[in-house]
């Protein structure tokens, strides 16, 4: 921690800062008096929360700023675990050499709809079946999902195809129920900062896919992952799904930067979701390729037997044949970067 003081600071003010630092458990402080500023660098480790110490120091009239040097997350950081984490879901490994494709409809609408999608996901060579049973919705009047009935249909599709399934859990009260059916628990963008929900899934042993909040920084996203890891569950897969920007042409702006940034900062695998990242089916294939080229460990893609009749997210859903084509087009790209599909 570095404390920046005003140039005209008095000796007793500097002493007050040093006393606060040692009182907070730091071993000592390094003082550097400059012409424009005086800088106090804390040495050692505090016994109190760094964020709180910084806030308290900032309240002093002669303190201009406090800069935290170490990151506000630890368990999910690359420093803590230099090797990349590989998460096993059945026979699928996420974060390894394989680029893992999760695909399926936005929402489970019916048995026929999901089973037909599941067969296509399997035939196209994708690895995990997606489908929402509990749907977050901006409008209270739009489709909110089939609930447990949807989970049962997902389980049936898993039995038939052997594909593991991923589905969203939105409420702490549903974690136990969804955990009984799902192979991966999805935390959606609107719940990235639902800290009770993060802690609740952190108490389970299920892999969790944590989507980036649509208005969240990468650091906030990693802190959300830290909430899950802090409760003992390190099986966390991050998913970049686009953020809100000033550009209205696309539903969100897919932040391709986030993929290599996450790999630099964290040991966790990261997927790209070009469906929500763009909101337009025509952009799903090019942005899928961009994500894979940037190092994404996998993709989350929405498909539908008849996108024009989808109850949710039809405009961003691929038809079965377009999905098959994308899977074939990904082959040479994946090979070129030394991975496999
Ligand atoms: C979804 O995957 O269908 C979904 C609702 O995603 P997000 O939370 O990213 O909007
Ligand atoms: Mn969707």
XYZ file of C-alpha atoms and ligand atoms in Angstrom:
352
model
C 0.000 0.000 0.000
C 1.282 3.438 -0.898
C -0.032 6.556 0.826
C 0.400 9.814 -1.077
C 0.476 12.930 1.094
C 0.318 16.610 0.228
C 3.709 18.298 -0.199
C 3.121 20.707 2.697
C 2.438 17.881 5.129
C 3.827 18.322 8.656
C 6.115 15.788 10.377
C 3.400 14.935 12.892
C 0.992 14.176 10.003
C 3.501 11.750 8.489
C 3.909 10.167 11.924
C 0.132 9.782 12.203
C 0.078 7.857 8.907
C 3.015 5.648 9.945
C 1.350 4.952 13.315
C -1.897 4.017 11.552
C -0.014 1.611 9.291
C 1.892 -0.081 12.112
C -1.317 -0.132 14.168
C -2.934 -2.025 11.294
C -0.210 -4.659 11.485
C 2.342 -3.427 8.936
C 5.970 -3.972 9.942
C 6.975 -0.427 9.138
C 6.939 2.274 6.508
C 9.273 3.799 3.995
C 9.024 7.595 3.820
C 10.057 9.574 0.773
C 9.754 13.346 0.929
C 9.621 14.939 -2.512
C 9.154 18.501 -3.731
C 5.626 17.908 -4.957
C 4.503 15.019 -2.782
C 5.442 12.923 0.210
C 4.969 9.210 -0.252
C 4.694 6.619 2.501
C 5.048 2.966 1.461
C 3.784 0.327 3.865
C 6.108 -2.621 4.534
C 4.902 -6.108 5.446
C 1.370 -7.407 5.734
C -1.540 -5.876 7.612
C -3.694 -7.791 10.040
C -6.766 -5.803 9.006
C -8.618 -5.548 5.694
C -6.595 -3.418 3.257
C -9.665 -1.796 1.734
C -10.777 -0.568 5.152
C -7.299 0.768 6.067
C -7.180 2.629 2.748
C -10.633 4.124 3.279
C -9.681 5.317 6.780
C -6.405 6.876 5.598
C -8.193 8.649 2.750
C -10.363 10.361 5.357
C -7.322 12.293 6.689
C -7.193 15.864 5.274
C -3.518 15.686 4.276
C -3.827 12.338 2.426
C -4.274 12.772 -1.318
C -4.587 9.164 -2.313
C -3.961 5.593 -1.259
C -2.880 3.058 -3.871
C -3.298 -0.669 -3.250
C -0.555 -2.602 -4.983
C -1.757 -6.155 -4.594
C -4.982 -7.315 -6.208
C -8.324 -7.388 -4.374
C -8.715 -11.106 -5.130
C -6.336 -13.872 -4.212
C -7.667 -17.417 -4.598
C -8.556 -16.944 -8.269
C -5.351 -15.072 -9.123
C -2.596 -16.437 -11.279
C -0.041 -15.629 -8.544
C -1.860 -17.922 -6.126
C -2.053 -20.754 -8.649
C 0.379 -20.296 -11.567
C -0.882 -23.399 -13.421
C -4.138 -23.045 -15.350
C -7.097 -24.797 -13.736
C -8.694 -27.591 -15.732
C -12.274 -28.442 -14.753
C -13.639 -31.921 -15.404
C -17.302 -32.321 -16.250
C -17.923 -35.984 -16.996
C -15.401 -36.791 -19.731
C -15.033 -33.165 -20.813
C -12.091 -31.065 -19.641
C -12.587 -27.303 -19.616
C -9.409 -25.212 -19.631
C -7.211 -27.847 -21.289
C -6.181 -28.366 -24.884
C -9.739 -28.842 -26.094
C -11.935 -25.895 -27.050
C -15.230 -26.861 -25.412
C -18.477 -25.933 -27.132
C -21.654 -25.636 -25.067
C -24.754 -25.182 -27.187
C -28.517 -25.388 -26.994
C -31.519 -23.118 -26.842
C -31.682 -20.041 -24.676
C -34.663 -21.574 -22.860
C -36.075 -25.054 -22.545
C -39.472 -24.544 -24.217
C -40.674 -28.104 -24.707
C -39.461 -31.694 -24.720
C -39.385 -31.825 -28.532
C -37.550 -28.538 -28.864
C -34.825 -29.472 -26.383
C -34.366 -33.060 -27.526
C -34.043 -32.010 -31.158
C -31.419 -29.414 -30.182
C -29.585 -31.951 -27.994
C -29.278 -34.386 -30.904
C -27.843 -31.645 -33.126
C -25.363 -30.558 -30.430
C -24.190 -34.160 -30.160
C -24.031 -34.821 -33.922
C -22.145 -31.603 -34.614
C -19.440 -32.725 -32.176
C -20.141 -30.149 -29.451
C -19.602 -31.178 -25.856
C -22.171 -29.744 -23.457
C -25.892 -29.017 -23.758
C -27.241 -25.687 -22.564
C -30.830 -24.685 -21.840
C -32.427 -22.322 -19.342
C -35.163 -23.626 -17.048
C -35.134 -20.557 -14.799
C -34.885 -17.506 -17.045
C -33.922 -14.028 -15.934
C -35.996 -11.520 -17.805
C -35.867 -7.752 -17.976
C -39.650 -7.679 -18.406
C -41.835 -9.450 -15.846
C -44.271 -10.266 -18.662
C -41.945 -12.292 -20.876
C -41.254 -16.039 -20.654
C -39.588 -16.955 -17.351
C -38.843 -20.619 -18.043
C -40.441 -23.968 -17.257
C -38.762 -24.349 -13.852
C -38.385 -27.894 -12.578
C -40.189 -29.310 -15.608
C -37.419 -27.786 -17.745
C -34.768 -29.379 -15.517
C -36.420 -32.781 -16.007
C -36.334 -32.336 -19.777
C -32.623 -31.434 -19.573
C -31.966 -34.587 -17.535
C -33.806 -36.653 -20.124
C -31.694 -35.141 -22.919
C -28.546 -35.957 -20.953
C -29.683 -39.559 -20.563
C -30.348 -39.872 -24.255
C -27.225 -38.159 -25.604
C -24.693 -38.558 -22.796
C -24.031 -34.802 -22.961
C -23.540 -33.017 -19.623
C -25.951 -30.119 -19.119
C -25.533 -26.517 -18.016
C -28.440 -24.441 -16.752
C -28.902 -21.216 -14.847
C -29.700 -20.873 -11.163
C -31.078 -17.468 -10.206
C -32.053 -17.786 -6.575
C -30.352 -19.103 -3.436
C -33.569 -21.026 -2.709
C -33.189 -23.016 -5.953
C -29.530 -24.007 -5.624
C -30.313 -27.370 -4.067
C -32.939 -28.178 -6.727
C -30.836 -27.113 -9.728
C -27.763 -28.904 -8.333
C -29.739 -32.173 -8.405
C -30.224 -31.920 -12.184
C -27.367 -29.834 -13.624
C -23.751 -30.751 -14.340
C -22.740 -27.076 -14.407
C -24.517 -24.245 -12.598
C -24.736 -21.038 -14.613
C -24.741 -17.671 -12.874
C -26.129 -15.102 -15.279
C -24.940 -11.581 -15.949
C -27.702 -10.050 -13.814
C -26.632 -12.111 -10.822
C -22.866 -11.690 -11.038
C -22.973 -9.439 -8.021
C -25.610 -11.423 -6.101
C -23.164 -12.241 -3.343
C -25.509 -14.541 -1.392
C -26.034 -16.623 -4.535
C -22.278 -16.732 -5.211
C -21.650 -17.964 -1.679
C -24.431 -20.536 -1.942
C -22.997 -22.104 -5.112
C -19.569 -21.840 -3.465
C -20.816 -24.300 -0.839
C -21.569 -26.901 -3.528
C -19.005 -28.985 -5.400
C -20.615 -28.424 -8.811
C -18.715 -26.562 -11.506
C -20.061 -23.018 -11.784
C -20.031 -20.899 -14.923
C -19.881 -17.260 -13.876
C -20.934 -14.828 -16.555
C -19.510 -11.331 -16.533
C -21.886 -8.648 -15.296
C -22.942 -6.524 -18.258
C -21.627 -3.395 -16.522
C -18.810 -4.981 -14.561
C -15.096 -4.476 -14.851
C -12.832 -7.494 -15.168
C -11.632 -6.859 -11.616
C -15.201 -6.897 -10.238
C -15.865 -10.127 -12.162
C -12.790 -11.776 -10.638
C -13.847 -10.597 -7.191
C -17.233 -12.251 -7.798
C -15.360 -15.473 -8.641
C -13.389 -15.014 -5.415
C -16.682 -15.168 -3.464
C -17.289 -18.666 -4.873
C -13.713 -19.859 -4.307
C -13.719 -18.431 -0.785
C -16.469 -20.916 0.143
C -14.354 -23.817 -1.103
C -15.533 -24.317 -4.679
C -12.674 -23.733 -7.136
C -14.530 -25.270 -10.097
C -15.247 -21.912 -11.673
C -15.507 -21.223 -15.398
C -15.673 -17.573 -16.414
C -17.744 -16.472 -19.402
C -17.373 -13.193 -21.305
C -20.872 -12.397 -22.647
C -20.504 -8.817 -23.748
C -20.801 -5.555 -21.892
C -22.950 -2.472 -22.310
C -21.337 0.283 -24.306
C -22.615 3.308 -26.231
C -22.995 1.187 -29.390
C -26.667 0.330 -29.984
C -26.248 -1.738 -33.165
C -25.390 -4.849 -31.198
C -27.171 -5.974 -28.018
C -23.831 -5.884 -26.167
C -20.214 -5.325 -27.136
C -18.283 -8.580 -26.946
C -15.102 -7.680 -25.057
C -12.536 -9.868 -26.761
C -9.800 -8.162 -24.680
C -11.223 -9.777 -21.577
C -10.196 -13.251 -22.710
C -6.394 -12.815 -22.690
C -6.690 -10.446 -19.720
C -8.429 -13.139 -17.669
C -5.745 -15.622 -18.647
C -3.066 -13.209 -17.475
C -4.752 -12.406 -14.176
C -6.360 -15.713 -13.268
C -5.843 -19.461 -13.476
C -9.539 -20.042 -14.262
C -10.774 -21.045 -17.729
C -12.748 -18.479 -19.711
C -15.416 -19.024 -22.373
C -16.881 -16.637 -24.919
C -20.633 -16.207 -25.458
C -21.023 -14.637 -28.922
C -24.830 -15.002 -28.793
C -25.426 -12.560 -25.928
C -22.202 -10.766 -26.853
C -23.751 -9.590 -30.120
C -27.506 -10.279 -30.017
C -27.431 -10.958 -33.776
C -27.186 -14.427 -35.303
C -25.154 -13.169 -38.271
C -22.379 -12.103 -35.918
C -22.216 -15.334 -33.921
C -19.823 -17.174 -36.268
C -17.272 -14.358 -36.711
C -17.224 -13.508 -33.002
C -16.943 -17.208 -32.084
C -13.804 -17.327 -34.203
C -12.452 -14.115 -32.668
C -12.971 -15.535 -29.171
C -11.227 -18.804 -30.010
C -8.358 -16.965 -31.725
C -7.952 -14.832 -28.586
C -7.549 -17.989 -26.508
C -11.044 -18.723 -25.207
C -11.285 -22.175 -23.638
C -14.693 -22.647 -25.160
C -17.898 -21.117 -26.475
C -21.489 -20.868 -25.285
C -23.823 -20.700 -28.278
C -27.592 -20.440 -28.574
C -29.308 -22.581 -31.215
C -32.985 -23.209 -31.920
C -34.975 -25.509 -34.262
C -36.890 -22.443 -35.471
C -35.333 -19.167 -34.267
C -38.272 -17.169 -35.674
C -40.561 -18.953 -33.206
C -38.208 -18.933 -30.182
C -39.754 -17.734 -26.908
C -36.481 -15.995 -26.057
C -33.385 -14.726 -27.869
C -34.456 -15.901 -31.348
C -32.589 -13.049 -33.061
C -29.272 -14.328 -31.731
C -29.963 -18.060 -32.122
C -28.375 -20.111 -34.880
C -30.375 -22.589 -36.915
C -29.189 -26.184 -36.658
C -27.549 -26.062 -40.084
C -25.728 -22.777 -39.347
C -24.472 -24.292 -36.096
C -23.189 -27.380 -37.933
C -21.387 -25.124 -40.399
C -19.793 -23.090 -37.595
C -18.508 -26.276 -35.928
C -16.877 -27.300 -39.219
C -15.416 -23.827 -39.744
C -13.889 -23.846 -36.271
C -11.884 -27.021 -37.008
C -8.992 -25.464 -39.010
C -8.845 -22.437 -36.710
C -8.568 -24.569 -33.596
C -5.876 -26.699 -35.266
C -3.939 -23.576 -36.293
C -3.622 -22.457 -32.661
C -2.568 -25.914 -31.491
C -5.821 -26.926 -29.839
C -8.563 -29.379 -30.691
C -12.333 -29.279 -30.816
C -28.428 -16.983 -21.137
O -27.346 -17.602 -21.195
O -29.446 -17.324 -21.758
C -28.478 -15.710 -20.382
C -29.609 -15.263 -19.853
O -27.287 -15.096 -20.347
P -26.842 -13.698 -19.674
O -26.987 -13.919 -18.202
O -25.418 -13.567 -20.125
O -27.732 -12.630 -20.226
Mn -30.325 -16.237 -23.851
